[in-house]
mmCIF file of C-alpha atoms in Angstrom:
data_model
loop_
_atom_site.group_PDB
_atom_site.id
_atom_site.type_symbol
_atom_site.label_atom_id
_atom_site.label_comp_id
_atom_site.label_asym_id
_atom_site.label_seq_id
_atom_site.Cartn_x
_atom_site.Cartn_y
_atom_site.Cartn_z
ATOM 1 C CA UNK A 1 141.184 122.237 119.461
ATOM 2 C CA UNK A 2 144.499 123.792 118.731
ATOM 3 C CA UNK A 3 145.002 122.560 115.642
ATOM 4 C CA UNK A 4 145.997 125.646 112.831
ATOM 5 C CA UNK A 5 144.190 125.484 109.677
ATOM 6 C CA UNK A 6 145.561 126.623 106.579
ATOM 7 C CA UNK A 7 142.470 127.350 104.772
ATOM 8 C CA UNK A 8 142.123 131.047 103.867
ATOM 9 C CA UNK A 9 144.863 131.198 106.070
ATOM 10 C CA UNK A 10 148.019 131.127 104.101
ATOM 11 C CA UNK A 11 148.963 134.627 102.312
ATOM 12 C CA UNK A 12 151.919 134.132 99.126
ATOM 13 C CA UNK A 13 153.259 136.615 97.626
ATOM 14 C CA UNK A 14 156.164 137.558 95.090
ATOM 15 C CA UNK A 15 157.863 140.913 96.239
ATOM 16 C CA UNK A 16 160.810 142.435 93.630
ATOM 17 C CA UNK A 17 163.203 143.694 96.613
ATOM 18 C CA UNK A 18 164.100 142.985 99.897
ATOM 19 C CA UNK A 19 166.601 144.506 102.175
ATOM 20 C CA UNK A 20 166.628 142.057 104.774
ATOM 21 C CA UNK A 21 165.452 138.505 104.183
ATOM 22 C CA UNK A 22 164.752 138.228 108.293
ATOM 23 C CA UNK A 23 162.763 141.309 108.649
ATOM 24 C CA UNK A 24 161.337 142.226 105.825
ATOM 25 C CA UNK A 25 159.420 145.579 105.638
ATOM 26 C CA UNK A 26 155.266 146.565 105.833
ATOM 27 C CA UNK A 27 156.969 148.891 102.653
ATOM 28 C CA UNK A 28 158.489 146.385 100.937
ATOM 29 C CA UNK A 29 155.775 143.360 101.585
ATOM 30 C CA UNK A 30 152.867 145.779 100.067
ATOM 31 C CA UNK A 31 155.148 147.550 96.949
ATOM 32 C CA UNK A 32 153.979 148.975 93.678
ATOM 33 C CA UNK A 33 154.983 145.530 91.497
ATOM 34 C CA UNK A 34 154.210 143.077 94.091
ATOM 35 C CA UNK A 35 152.388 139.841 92.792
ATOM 36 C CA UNK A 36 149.527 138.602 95.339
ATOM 37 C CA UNK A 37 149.582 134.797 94.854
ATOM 38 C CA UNK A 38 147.114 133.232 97.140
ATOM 39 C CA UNK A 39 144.084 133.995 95.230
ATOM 40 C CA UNK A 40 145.624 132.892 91.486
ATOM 41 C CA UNK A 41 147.074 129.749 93.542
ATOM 42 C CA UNK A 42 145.422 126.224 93.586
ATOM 43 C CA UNK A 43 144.616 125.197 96.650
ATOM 44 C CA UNK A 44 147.527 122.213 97.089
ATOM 45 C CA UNK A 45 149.717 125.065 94.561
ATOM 46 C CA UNK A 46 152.182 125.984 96.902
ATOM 47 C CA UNK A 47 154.743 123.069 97.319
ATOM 48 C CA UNK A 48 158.226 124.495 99.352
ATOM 49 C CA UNK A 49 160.203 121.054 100.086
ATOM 50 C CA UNK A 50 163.622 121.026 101.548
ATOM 51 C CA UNK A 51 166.425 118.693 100.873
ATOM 52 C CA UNK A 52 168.875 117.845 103.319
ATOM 53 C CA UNK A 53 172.930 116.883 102.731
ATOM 54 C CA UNK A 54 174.408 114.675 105.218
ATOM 55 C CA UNK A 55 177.949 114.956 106.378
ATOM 56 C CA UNK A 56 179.601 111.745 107.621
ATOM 57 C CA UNK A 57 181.880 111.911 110.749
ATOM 58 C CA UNK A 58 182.790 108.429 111.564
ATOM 59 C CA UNK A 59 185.949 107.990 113.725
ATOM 60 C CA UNK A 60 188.594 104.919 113.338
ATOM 61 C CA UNK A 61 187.726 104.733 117.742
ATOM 62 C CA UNK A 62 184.541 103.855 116.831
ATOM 63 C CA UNK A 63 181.944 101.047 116.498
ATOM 64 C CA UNK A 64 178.963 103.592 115.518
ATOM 65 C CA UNK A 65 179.080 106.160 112.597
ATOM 66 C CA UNK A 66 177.752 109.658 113.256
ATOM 67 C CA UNK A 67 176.490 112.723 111.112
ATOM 68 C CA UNK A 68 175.424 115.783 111.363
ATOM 69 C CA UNK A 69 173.133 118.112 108.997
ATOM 70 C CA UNK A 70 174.795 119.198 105.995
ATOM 71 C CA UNK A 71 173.829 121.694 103.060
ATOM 72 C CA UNK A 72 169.933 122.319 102.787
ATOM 73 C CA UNK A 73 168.094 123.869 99.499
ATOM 74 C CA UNK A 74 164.448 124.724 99.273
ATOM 75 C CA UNK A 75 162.468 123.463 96.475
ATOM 76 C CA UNK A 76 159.581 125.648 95.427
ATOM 77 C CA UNK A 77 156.657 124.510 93.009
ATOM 78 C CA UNK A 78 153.988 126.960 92.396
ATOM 79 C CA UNK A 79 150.907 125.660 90.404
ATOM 80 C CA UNK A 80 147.869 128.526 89.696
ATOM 81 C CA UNK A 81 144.762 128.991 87.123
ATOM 82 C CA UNK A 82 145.660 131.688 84.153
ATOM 83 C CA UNK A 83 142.525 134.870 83.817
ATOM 84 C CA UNK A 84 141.406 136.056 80.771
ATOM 85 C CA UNK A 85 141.747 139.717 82.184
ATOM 86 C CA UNK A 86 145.653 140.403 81.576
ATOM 87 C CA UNK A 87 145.200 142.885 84.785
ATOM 88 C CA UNK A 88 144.691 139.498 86.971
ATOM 89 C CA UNK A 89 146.700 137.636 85.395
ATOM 90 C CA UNK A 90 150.233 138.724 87.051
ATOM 91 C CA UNK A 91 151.672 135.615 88.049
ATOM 92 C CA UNK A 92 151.964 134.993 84.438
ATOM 93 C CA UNK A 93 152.757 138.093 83.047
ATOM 94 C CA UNK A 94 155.252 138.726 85.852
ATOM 95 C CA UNK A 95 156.946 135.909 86.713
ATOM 96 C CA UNK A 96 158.610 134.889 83.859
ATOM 97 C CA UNK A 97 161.860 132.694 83.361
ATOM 98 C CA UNK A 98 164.863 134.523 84.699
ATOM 99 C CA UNK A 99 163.104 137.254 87.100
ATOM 100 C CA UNK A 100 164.555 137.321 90.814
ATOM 101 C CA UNK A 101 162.638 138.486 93.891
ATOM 102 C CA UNK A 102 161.379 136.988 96.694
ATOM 103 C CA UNK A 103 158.433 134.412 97.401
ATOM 104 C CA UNK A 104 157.227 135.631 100.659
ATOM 105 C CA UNK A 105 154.593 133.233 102.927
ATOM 106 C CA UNK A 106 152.764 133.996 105.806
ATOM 107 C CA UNK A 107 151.102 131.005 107.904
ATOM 108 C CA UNK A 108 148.312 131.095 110.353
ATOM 109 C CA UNK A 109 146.518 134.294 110.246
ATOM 110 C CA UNK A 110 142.848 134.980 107.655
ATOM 111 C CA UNK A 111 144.688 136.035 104.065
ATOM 112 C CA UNK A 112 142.924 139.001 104.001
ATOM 113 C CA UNK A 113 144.321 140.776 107.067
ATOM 114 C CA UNK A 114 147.227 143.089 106.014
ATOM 115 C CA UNK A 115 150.902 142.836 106.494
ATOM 116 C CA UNK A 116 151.790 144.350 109.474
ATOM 117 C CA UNK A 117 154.970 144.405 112.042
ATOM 118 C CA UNK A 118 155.671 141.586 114.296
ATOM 119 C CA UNK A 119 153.958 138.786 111.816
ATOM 120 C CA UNK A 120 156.344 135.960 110.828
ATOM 121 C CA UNK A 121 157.050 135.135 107.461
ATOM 122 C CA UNK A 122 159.227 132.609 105.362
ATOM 123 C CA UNK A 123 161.393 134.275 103.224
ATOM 124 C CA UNK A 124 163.309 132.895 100.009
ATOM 125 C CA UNK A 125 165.265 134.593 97.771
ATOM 126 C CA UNK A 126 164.277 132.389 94.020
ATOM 127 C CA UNK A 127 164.560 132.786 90.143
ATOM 128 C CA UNK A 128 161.502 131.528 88.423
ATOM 129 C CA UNK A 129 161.645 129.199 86.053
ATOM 130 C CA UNK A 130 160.124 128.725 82.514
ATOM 131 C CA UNK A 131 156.553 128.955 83.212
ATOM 132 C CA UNK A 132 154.908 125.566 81.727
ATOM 133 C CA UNK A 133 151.191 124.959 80.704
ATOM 134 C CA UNK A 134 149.615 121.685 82.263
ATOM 135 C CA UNK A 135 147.713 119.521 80.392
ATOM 136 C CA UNK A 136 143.660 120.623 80.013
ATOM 137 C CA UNK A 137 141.565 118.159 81.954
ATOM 138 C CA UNK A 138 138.016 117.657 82.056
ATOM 139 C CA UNK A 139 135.656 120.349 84.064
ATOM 140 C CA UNK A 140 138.593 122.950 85.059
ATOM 141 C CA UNK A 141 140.512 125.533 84.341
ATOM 142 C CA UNK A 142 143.350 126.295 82.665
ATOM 143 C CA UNK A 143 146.577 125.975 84.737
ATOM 144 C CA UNK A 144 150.093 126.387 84.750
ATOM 145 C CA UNK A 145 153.374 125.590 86.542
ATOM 146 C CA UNK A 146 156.758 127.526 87.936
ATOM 147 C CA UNK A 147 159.352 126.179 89.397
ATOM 148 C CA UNK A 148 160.852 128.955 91.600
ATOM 149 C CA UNK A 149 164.745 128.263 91.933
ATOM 150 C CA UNK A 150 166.363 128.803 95.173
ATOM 151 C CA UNK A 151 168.858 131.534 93.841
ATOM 152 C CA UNK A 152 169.788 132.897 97.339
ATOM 153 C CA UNK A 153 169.619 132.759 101.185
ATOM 154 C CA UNK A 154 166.444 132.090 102.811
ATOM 155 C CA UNK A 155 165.038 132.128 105.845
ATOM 156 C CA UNK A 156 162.034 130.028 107.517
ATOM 157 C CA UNK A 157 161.654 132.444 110.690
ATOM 158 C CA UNK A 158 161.592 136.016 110.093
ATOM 159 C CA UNK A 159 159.594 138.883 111.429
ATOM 160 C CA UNK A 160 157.900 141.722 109.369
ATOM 161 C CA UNK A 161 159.297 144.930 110.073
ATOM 162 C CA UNK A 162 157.762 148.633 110.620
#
């Protein structure tokens, strides 16, 4: 089977600075202030969504209409548990309303095998959001929400660097 699975198999994480949103650097991916996401994460807590514009080009010579792909922004939802030991607890400590970085994921290969040259990446330049509490439910833990805001370029297809 050829299938990919993403379990254990998806690496997120929030780097401060980035040079170069399509090759991003070993250096830069693996920084002092870096926040490691996947293991503060829920499992179904990484939600990137695109929306689409449409731009019309119908013609008075013809019968059909036609478009063609317009304006596209990422929407980015991260949900994760809070820790009682502050140390662990950087996604919430560091990602607060108003900071700008970089939500960097990696797709395909076991989360624990390093960042290394020639991997591809996504890349999005965001602002998180206000960070908001969810509701307690029965049997859980406590979680919490940030929406990341899609403050500059991104791009879907780029390749770690040296």
């Amino acid at each position: 089977m050829g299938q990919i699975l993403t379990d254990g198999n998806t690496r997120a994480t929030f780097v401060p600075s980035i040079a170069s949103i399509s090759a991003p650097t070993v250096a830069e991916l693996t920084a002092v202030g870096i926040v490691d996401l996947e293991n503060t994460l829920t499992d179904d807590g990484l939600s990137i969504e695109f929306d689409e514009g449409t731009i019309a080009g119908p013609t008075l010579a013809s019968t059909q209409d036609f478009e063609a792909p317009g304006r596209s922004k990422a929407n980015i939802d991260l949900t994760g548990y809070r820790d009682s030991i502050t140390a662990n607890d950087r996604m919430w400590t560091v990602m607060v309303r108003g900071t700008v970085g970089f939500l960097v994921v990696r797709r395909g290969l076991v989360v624990a095998t390093a960042y290394a040259a020639g991997q591809h990446v996504e890349v999005y330049g965001v602002t998180c959001g206000e960070r908001r509490k969810l509701a307690p439910e029965r049997e859980s833990q406590e979680k919490f929400s940030i929406k990341l805001f899609a403050s500059s370029t991104y791009n879907i297809d780029a390749t770690v660097a040296a």
